[in-house]
CSV table of C-alpha atoms in Angstrom, one decimal:
chain,number,residue,atom,x,y,z
A,1,MET,CA,0.0,0.0,0.0
A,2,ASN,CA,2.9,2.4,0.9
A,3,ASN,CA,4.5,1.6,-2.5
A,4,TYR,CA,1.2,2.4,-4.3
A,5,GLN,CA,0.9,5.7,-2.4
A,6,LYS,CA,4.5,6.6,-3.3
A,7,ALA,CA,3.9,5.8,-7.0
A,8,ILE,CA,0.9,8.1,-7.0
A,9,GLU,CA,2.6,10.9,-5.2
A,10,ASN,CA,5.7,10.7,-7.4
A,11,SER,CA,3.8,10.7,-10.7
A,12,ASN,CA,1.0,13.1,-10.0
A,13,ILE,CA,0.2,16.4,-8.3
A,14,VAL,CA,-1.4,15.4,-5.0
A,15,SER,CA,-2.9,17.4,-2.1
A,16,LYS,CA,-5.0,16.6,1.0
A,17,THR,CA,-7.5,18.8,2.8
A,18,ASP,CA,-9.7,18.4,5.9
A,19,ILE,CA,-13.5,18.5,5.5
A,20,ASN,CA,-13.4,22.3,5.5
A,21,GLY,CA,-11.0,22.6,2.6
A,22,ILE,CA,-7.9,23.5,4.6
A,23,ILE,CA,-4.7,22.0,3.2
A,24,THR,CA,-3.0,19.3,5.3
A,25,PHE,CA,-0.6,17.8,2.8
A,26,VAL,CA,1.0,18.7,-0.6
A,27,ASN,CA,3.6,16.6,-2.5
A,28,ASP,CA,6.7,17.9,-4.1
A,29,GLU,CA,5.1,18.1,-7.6
A,30,PHE,CA,2.3,20.3,-6.2
A,31,ILE,CA,4.9,22.7,-4.6
A,32,LYS,CA,6.9,22.8,-7.8
A,33,LEU,CA,4.0,23.5,-10.1
A,34,PHE,CA,2.3,26.2,-8.0
A,35,GLU,CA,5.6,27.8,-7.0
A,36,TYR,CA,4.8,28.1,-3.2
A,37,GLU,CA,6.9,27.0,-0.3
A,38,LYS,CA,5.3,24.1,1.7
A,39,ASP,CA,4.7,26.2,4.8
A,40,GLU,CA,2.9,28.8,2.6
A,41,LEU,CA,0.3,26.1,1.8
A,42,ILE,CA,-0.2,23.9,4.9
A,43,GLY,CA,-3.0,25.3,7.0
A,44,LYS,CA,-4.3,27.5,4.1
A,45,ASN,CA,-7.7,27.2,2.4
A,46,HIS,CA,-7.3,25.3,-0.9
A,47,ASN,CA,-8.8,28.2,-2.8
A,48,ILE,CA,-5.3,29.8,-2.6
A,49,ILE,CA,-4.8,28.3,-6.1
A,50,ARG,CA,-8.3,29.1,-7.4
A,51,HIS,CA,-8.3,31.0,-10.7
A,52,PRO,CA,-10.6,34.1,-10.6
A,53,ASP,CA,-12.2,33.1,-13.9
A,54,THR,CA,-13.6,29.8,-12.5
A,55,PRO,CA,-17.4,30.2,-12.0
A,56,LYS,CA,-18.7,29.9,-8.5
A,57,GLU,CA,-21.2,27.3,-9.7
A,58,SER,CA,-18.3,24.9,-10.5
A,59,PHE,CA,-17.2,25.0,-6.8
A,60,LYS,CA,-20.8,24.6,-5.6
A,61,THR,CA,-21.1,21.4,-7.8
A,62,LEU,CA,-17.7,20.2,-6.5
A,63,TRP,CA,-18.6,20.5,-2.8
A,64,GLU,CA,-22.1,19.1,-3.3
A,65,THR,CA,-20.5,16.0,-5.0
A,66,ILE,CA,-17.7,15.3,-2.4
A,67,LEU,CA,-19.9,16.0,0.6
A,68,ASN,CA,-22.3,13.4,-0.7
A,69,LYS,CA,-19.3,11.0,-0.5
A,70,ASN,CA,-18.9,10.8,-4.3
A,71,VAL,CA,-15.8,11.2,-6.4
A,72,HIS,CA,-15.6,14.5,-8.3
A,73,LYS,CA,-13.7,14.7,-11.7
A,74,ALA,CA,-13.2,17.8,-13.7
A,75,THR,CA,-10.7,19.9,-15.7
A,76,VAL,CA,-9.9,22.8,-13.4
A,77,LYS,CA,-8.3,26.2,-14.2
A,78,ASN,CA,-5.9,27.1,-11.5
A,79,LEU,CA,-3.4,30.0,-10.7
A,80,SER,CA,0.2,29.7,-9.5
A,81,LYS,CA,1.9,32.1,-7.1
A,82,SER,CA,3.4,34.0,-10.0
A,83,LYS,CA,-0.1,34.3,-11.6
A,84,LYS,CA,0.5,31.7,-14.2
A,85,THR,CA,-2.6,29.9,-15.5
A,86,ILE,CA,-2.5,26.1,-15.0
A,87,TYR,CA,-5.0,23.5,-16.3
A,88,LEU,CA,-5.3,20.3,-14.4
A,89,ASN,CA,-7.4,17.1,-14.8
A,90,THR,CA,-8.5,16.7,-11.2
A,91,THR,CA,-10.0,13.8,-9.3
A,92,ILE,CA,-11.1,14.5,-5.7
A,93,ILE,CA,-11.8,11.5,-3.5
A,94,PRO,CA,-13.6,11.6,-0.1
A,95,ILE,CA,-11.8,9.4,2.5
A,96,LEU,CA,-14.2,7.8,5.0
A,97,ASP,CA,-13.6,6.4,8.5
A,98,GLU,CA,-15.0,3.1,9.8
A,99,PHE,CA,-18.3,4.8,10.5
A,100,GLU,CA,-18.6,6.1,6.9
A,101,ASN,CA,-17.9,9.7,8.0
A,102,ILE,CA,-15.7,11.9,5.8
A,103,ILE,CA,-12.3,12.6,7.5
A,104,GLU,CA,-10.4,14.2,4.6
A,105,PHE,CA,-10.3,14.7,0.8
A,106,ILE,CA,-7.5,13.6,-1.5
A,107,ALA,CA,-7.0,15.4,-4.8
A,108,ILE,CA,-5.0,13.8,-7.5
A,109,ARG,CA,-4.2,15.9,-10.6
A,110,TYR,CA,-2.5,15.7,-13.9
A,111,ASP,CA,-1.1,18.8,-15.7
A,112,ILE,CA,-2.8,19.3,-19.2
A,113,THR,CA,-1.9,23.0,-19.6
A,114,ASN,CA,0.1,22.5,-22.8
A,115,GLU,CA,-2.8,20.5,-24.4
A,116,VAL,CA,-5.4,23.1,-23.4
A,117,MET,CA,-3.2,26.0,-24.7
A,118,LEU,CA,-2.7,24.1,-28.0
A,119,GLN,CA,-6.4,23.5,-28.3
A,120,ASN,CA,-7.2,27.2,-27.6
A,121,GLU,CA,-4.6,28.2,-30.3
A,122,LEU,CA,-6.2,25.8,-32.8
A,123,GLU,CA,-9.7,27.2,-32.0
A,124,LYS,CA,-8.3,30.8,-32.4
A,125,ASN,CA,-6.7,30.0,-35.8
A,126,GLN,CA,-9.9,28.3,-36.9
A,127,LYS,CA,-11.9,31.4,-36.0
A,128,ILE,CA,-9.5,33.5,-38.1
A,129,ILE,CA,-9.9,31.1,-41.0
A,130,PHE,CA,-13.7,31.3,-40.7
A,131,LEU,CA,-13.5,35.1,-40.8
A,132,GLN,CA,-11.2,35.0,-43.8
A,133,SER,CA,-13.6,32.6,-45.5
A,134,ARG,CA,-16.6,34.9,-44.6
A,135,MET,CA,-14.8,37.9,-46.1
A,136,ALA,CA,-14.0,36.0,-49.2
A,137,SER,CA,-17.6,34.9,-49.5
A,138,LEU,CA,-18.7,38.5,-49.0
A,139,GLY,CA,-16.4,39.7,-51.8
A,140,GLN,CA,-17.8,36.9,-54.0
A,141,MET,CA,-21.4,37.7,-53.2
A,142,LEU,CA,-20.9,41.4,-53.9
A,143,ALA,CA,-19.5,40.5,-57.3
A,144,ASN,CA,-22.6,38.3,-57.8
A,145,ILE,CA,-24.9,41.2,-56.8
A,146,ALA,CA,-23.1,43.4,-59.3
A,147,HIS,CA,-23.5,40.7,-61.9
A,148,GLN,CA,-27.2,40.1,-61.1
A,149,TRP,CA,-27.9,43.9,-61.3
A,150,ARG,CA,-26.0,44.7,-64.5
A,151,GLN,CA,-28.7,43.6,-66.9
A,152,PRO,CA,-31.7,45.0,-65.1
A,153,LEU,CA,-29.9,48.3,-64.6
A,154,THR,CA,-29.3,48.5,-68.4
A,155,GLU,CA,-33.0,47.6,-68.9
A,156,LEU,CA,-34.1,50.2,-66.4
A,157,ASN,CA,-32.0,52.9,-68.0
A,158,LEU,CA,-33.6,52.1,-71.4
A,159,THR,CA,-37.1,52.0,-69.9
A,160,LEU,CA,-36.6,55.4,-68.3
A,161,PHE,CA,-35.5,56.8,-71.6
A,162,ASN,CA,-38.5,55.4,-73.3
A,163,SER,CA,-40.8,56.7,-70.5
A,164,LYS,CA,-39.5,60.2,-71.1
A,165,LYS,CA,-40.3,59.9,-74.8
A,166,ALA,CA,-43.8,58.6,-74.0
A,167,PHE,CA,-44.4,61.5,-71.6
A,168,ILE,CA,-43.3,64.0,-74.2
A,169,ASN,CA,-45.5,62.4,-76.8
A,170,LYS,CA,-48.4,62.2,-74.3
A,171,ASP,CA,-48.8,58.5,-74.9
A,172,GLU,CA,-50.4,57.5,-71.6
A,173,LYS,CA,-50.8,53.9,-72.5
A,174,GLU,CA,-47.2,53.4,-73.4
A,175,PHE,CA,-46.1,55.5,-70.3
A,176,GLU,CA,-48.2,53.3,-68.0
A,177,LYS,CA,-46.7,50.1,-69.6
A,178,LEU,CA,-43.1,51.4,-69.1
A,179,TYR,CA,-43.9,52.5,-65.6
A,180,GLN,CA,-45.1,49.0,-64.7
A,181,SER,CA,-42.0,47.5,-66.3
A,182,SER,CA,-39.8,49.8,-64.2
A,183,LYS,CA,-41.6,48.7,-61.0
A,184,ASN,CA,-41.0,45.1,-61.9
A,185,LEU,CA,-37.3,45.7,-62.6
A,186,VAL,CA,-36.9,47.5,-59.2
A,187,PHE,CA,-38.8,44.7,-57.4
A,188,GLY,CA,-36.6,42.1,-58.9
A,189,MET,CA,-33.5,44.0,-57.8
A,190,SER,CA,-34.9,44.4,-54.3
A,191,ASN,CA,-35.5,40.6,-54.2
A,192,THR,CA,-31.8,40.1,-55.1
A,193,ILE,CA,-30.7,42.2,-52.1
A,194,GLU,CA,-33.1,40.2,-49.9
A,195,ASP,CA,-31.7,36.9,-51.1
A,196,PHE,CA,-28.1,38.0,-50.4
A,197,THR,CA,-29.1,39.6,-47.0
A,198,ASN,CA,-30.6,36.2,-46.0
A,199,PHE,CA,-27.3,34.5,-46.9
A,200,PHE,CA,-25.2,36.8,-44.7
A,201,ALA,CA,-27.7,37.1,-41.8
A,202,PRO,CA,-26.0,35.9,-38.6
A,203,GLN,CA,-28.4,33.0,-38.2
A,204,LYS,CA,-27.1,30.5,-35.7
A,205,GLN,CA,-30.3,29.0,-34.5
A,206,LYS,CA,-30.5,25.4,-35.7
A,207,GLU,CA,-33.8,24.3,-37.1
A,208,LYS,CA,-35.4,21.6,-39.3
A,209,PHE,CA,-35.8,22.8,-42.9
A,210,LEU,CA,-36.7,21.2,-46.3
A,211,LEU,CA,-33.5,20.4,-48.2
A,212,ASN,CA,-35.0,20.8,-51.7
A,213,LEU,CA,-36.4,24.3,-51.0
A,214,SER,CA,-33.1,25.5,-49.5
A,215,ILE,CA,-31.2,24.3,-52.6
A,216,LYS,CA,-33.7,26.1,-54.9
A,217,GLU,CA,-33.4,29.3,-52.9
A,218,THR,CA,-29.6,29.1,-53.1
A,219,LEU,CA,-29.7,28.9,-56.9
A,220,LYS,CA,-31.6,32.2,-57.0
A,221,ILE,CA,-28.4,33.9,-55.7
A,222,LEU,CA,-26.4,32.4,-58.5
A,223,SER,CA,-29.0,32.5,-61.2
A,224,ARG,CA,-27.4,35.1,-63.4
A,225,ILE,CA,-24.0,33.5,-63.3
A,226,ILE,CA,-25.5,30.1,-64.0
A,227,GLU,CA,-27.3,31.6,-67.0
A,228,ASP,CA,-24.3,33.6,-68.3
A,229,GLU,CA,-22.0,30.6,-68.0
A,230,ASN,CA,-24.6,28.4,-69.7
A,231,ILE,CA,-24.5,25.8,-67.0
A,232,SER,CA,-27.3,23.2,-67.0
A,233,ILE,CA,-28.4,22.1,-63.5
A,234,LYS,CA,-30.5,19.0,-63.2
A,235,PHE,CA,-32.3,17.9,-60.1
A,236,ASP,CA,-33.4,14.6,-58.6
A,237,LEU,CA,-34.6,15.8,-55.2
A,238,VAL,CA,-37.0,14.2,-52.8
A,239,LYS,CA,-39.3,17.0,-51.7
A,240,SER,CA,-40.2,15.8,-48.2
A,241,LEU,CA,-36.6,15.4,-46.9
A,242,GLU,CA,-35.8,17.6,-43.9
A,243,ILE,CA,-32.4,18.2,-42.3
A,244,PHE,CA,-31.4,19.8,-39.0
A,245,GLY,CA,-28.9,22.7,-38.9
A,246,VAL,CA,-28.4,26.3,-39.8
A,247,LYS,CA,-30.1,27.1,-43.1
A,248,ASN,CA,-27.7,29.7,-44.5
A,249,GLU,CA,-24.7,27.6,-43.7
A,250,LEU,CA,-26.1,25.0,-46.2
A,251,THR,CA,-26.4,27.9,-48.7
A,252,GLN,CA,-22.7,28.6,-48.2
A,253,ILE,CA,-21.8,25.0,-48.9
A,254,ILE,CA,-23.9,24.9,-52.2
A,255,VAL,CA,-22.5,28.3,-53.3
A,256,ASN,CA,-19.0,27.0,-52.8
A,257,LEU,CA,-19.6,23.8,-54.8
A,258,ILE,CA,-21.3,25.6,-57.7
A,259,ASN,CA,-18.6,28.3,-57.8
A,260,ASN,CA,-15.9,25.6,-57.8
A,261,SER,CA,-17.6,23.8,-60.7
A,262,LYS,CA,-18.0,27.1,-62.6
A,263,ASP,CA,-14.3,27.8,-62.3
A,264,ALA,CA,-13.4,24.2,-63.2
A,265,PHE,CA,-15.6,24.4,-66.3
A,266,ILE,CA,-13.7,27.6,-67.4
A,267,GLN,CA,-10.3,26.3,-66.5
A,268,LYS,CA,-10.7,23.0,-68.3
A,269,GLU,CA,-12.6,24.5,-71.3
A,270,VAL,CA,-15.7,22.3,-70.8
A,271,GLU,CA,-18.3,23.1,-73.6
A,272,LYS,CA,-21.4,21.3,-72.3
A,273,LYS,CA,-21.4,22.2,-68.6
A,274,GLU,CA,-23.6,20.0,-66.4
A,275,ILE,CA,-24.4,19.7,-62.7
A,276,LEU,CA,-26.6,17.1,-61.1
A,277,ILE,CA,-28.0,17.6,-57.6
A,278,LYS,CA,-29.7,14.6,-56.0
A,279,SER,CA,-31.1,13.7,-52.6
A,280,TYR,CA,-32.3,10.5,-51.0
A,281,LYS,CA,-32.9,8.8,-47.7
A,282,LYS,CA,-31.0,5.6,-46.7
A,283,ASP,CA,-31.5,4.0,-43.3
A,284,ASP,CA,-31.1,6.7,-40.7
A,285,ASP,CA,-29.4,9.3,-42.9
A,286,ILE,CA,-30.2,11.8,-45.6
A,287,PHE,CA,-27.8,12.0,-48.5
A,288,LEU,CA,-27.1,14.9,-50.9
A,289,GLU,CA,-25.1,14.2,-54.0
A,290,TYR,CA,-23.6,17.0,-56.0
A,291,SER,CA,-21.7,16.1,-59.3
A,292,ASP,CA,-20.4,17.9,-62.3
A,293,ASN,CA,-18.7,17.0,-65.6
A,294,ALA,CA,-15.7,19.3,-65.1
A,295,LYS,CA,-13.2,16.4,-65.7
A,296,GLY,CA,-12.5,15.7,-62.0
A,297,LEU,CA,-9.3,16.1,-59.9
A,298,GLU,CA,-5.8,15.2,-60.9
A,299,LYS,CA,-4.1,12.5,-58.8
A,300,GLU,CA,-1.5,14.8,-57.2
A,301,VAL,CA,-4.2,17.1,-55.7
A,302,PHE,CA,-6.9,14.6,-54.9
A,303,ASP,CA,-6.1,14.2,-51.2
A,304,LYS,CA,-5.5,18.0,-50.6
A,305,ILE,CA,-8.9,19.6,-51.4
A,306,PHE,CA,-10.0,20.0,-47.8
A,307,GLU,CA,-6.7,21.6,-46.7
A,308,PRO,CA,-7.0,25.3,-45.7
A,309,TYR,CA,-5.5,27.6,-48.3
A,310,PHE,CA,-5.1,24.9,-50.9
A,311,THR,CA,-6.6,25.8,-54.3
A,312,THR,CA,-6.3,24.6,-57.9
A,313,LYS,CA,-7.4,28.1,-59.1
A,314,HIS,CA,-5.3,31.1,-59.8
A,315,GLN,CA,-4.5,33.1,-56.6
A,316,SER,CA,-6.5,36.0,-57.8
A,317,SER,CA,-9.7,33.9,-57.9
A,318,GLY,CA,-9.3,31.4,-55.2
A,319,THR,CA,-8.6,31.5,-51.4
A,320,GLY,CA,-8.5,27.8,-50.8
A,321,LEU,CA,-10.9,28.1,-47.9
A,322,GLY,CA,-14.3,27.2,-49.5
A,323,LEU,CA,-14.1,23.4,-49.2
A,324,PHE,CA,-12.2,23.5,-45.9
A,325,ILE,CA,-15.0,25.7,-44.3
A,326,SER,CA,-17.7,23.5,-46.0
A,327,LYS,CA,-16.3,20.4,-44.4
A,328,ILE,CA,-16.1,22.0,-40.9
A,329,ILE,CA,-19.8,23.3,-41.3
A,330,ILE,CA,-21.0,19.8,-42.3
A,331,GLU,CA,-19.2,18.1,-39.4
A,332,ASN,CA,-19.8,20.6,-36.7
A,333,SER,CA,-23.1,22.3,-37.5
A,334,PHE,CA,-24.9,19.4,-39.2
A,335,GLU,CA,-23.0,16.6,-37.4
A,336,GLY,CA,-22.6,15.0,-40.9
A,337,GLU,CA,-19.9,13.8,-43.2
A,338,ILE,CA,-18.7,14.8,-46.7
A,339,MET,CA,-17.1,12.4,-49.1
A,340,TYR,CA,-15.9,12.8,-52.7
A,341,GLU,CA,-14.8,10.8,-55.7
A,342,ASN,CA,-13.8,11.2,-59.3
A,343,THR,CA,-16.4,10.0,-61.8
A,344,ASN,CA,-16.1,9.1,-65.5
A,345,ASP,CA,-16.4,12.8,-66.5
A,346,GLY,CA,-16.1,14.9,-63.3
A,347,LEU,CA,-16.2,15.1,-59.5
A,348,LYS,CA,-19.0,13.9,-57.1
A,349,PHE,CA,-19.5,15.1,-53.5
A,350,THR,CA,-21.7,13.1,-51.2
A,351,ILE,CA,-22.9,14.8,-48.0
A,352,LYS,CA,-24.5,12.6,-45.3
A,353,PHE,CA,-26.8,14.2,-42.8
A,354,PRO,CA,-28.1,12.3,-39.8
A,355,ILE,CA,-31.8,12.3,-39.3
A,356,LYS,CA,-32.8,14.1,-36.1
A,357,LYS,CA,-35.7,12.4,-34.3
């Protein structure tokens, strides 16, 4: 038993307190980590190492657990004497006497500060990448708005010119016709703004929504580009399929896929440009398949497409973030999975969404 105790004390950060939380023992690892002398700790309340950021509710839960004679386990944020933040995986064990009364508490800890700091840094970098992707999407969407508005603005200019002629000629019938035409053009431009506003709205509330309607709404954003690039999009969608997630994040995924196909069609000089979007249910999952005939991916880049900043496009037209962000959204927001494969004439993405019951 003594050898077992020595092994624990030599390989972990150990302390003991009485039932009031007053420190009665600390091992050498504890002293070394928290940078106190032993006599600065013995007889002091254990909250001497408490980090001010730790919520009071956490300590309330801790005391309720151990006073009920249960073991408490948690990752705890602590503070050393020199104000250094320390993260510890902590296990607190109530020690009972022969009458089942608590006589002391033993806390055994393992230092995970480096792991937590690394995770925080990764999350920080991921937020930066998300922001960069959002800014890239904003630039892309602004270009799409300009593209969507170019033709109606030309038509509106011509209509206003003809309205002036009709007014001068006192042709009320023609003037009324041109007036209604102008209203329709302005209404269409207003709808374009509404579509793009919905795309960029900070919608983070998850909800169930119809997959086929969301896809159709997404295509309205890109309708002018699809028409100008002469891209044929075919659908095989099951109308009743619902998925659970953030609606405009799915829009971002579909926009990324279509823009990638459009650029690949141009880069590889595909004459007959085709996209097929298909949905179906299988077992407890809903699947969305997206495929094009843009000649697929070369072997040397096939395994890299989800890497951040990797792009097969010219640097002026690609950030290399679209598919990376799409993968994160699918995995984190929709709790799904995205797979891809080369087909006979292009590339196919398969997205799997779990059915929420």
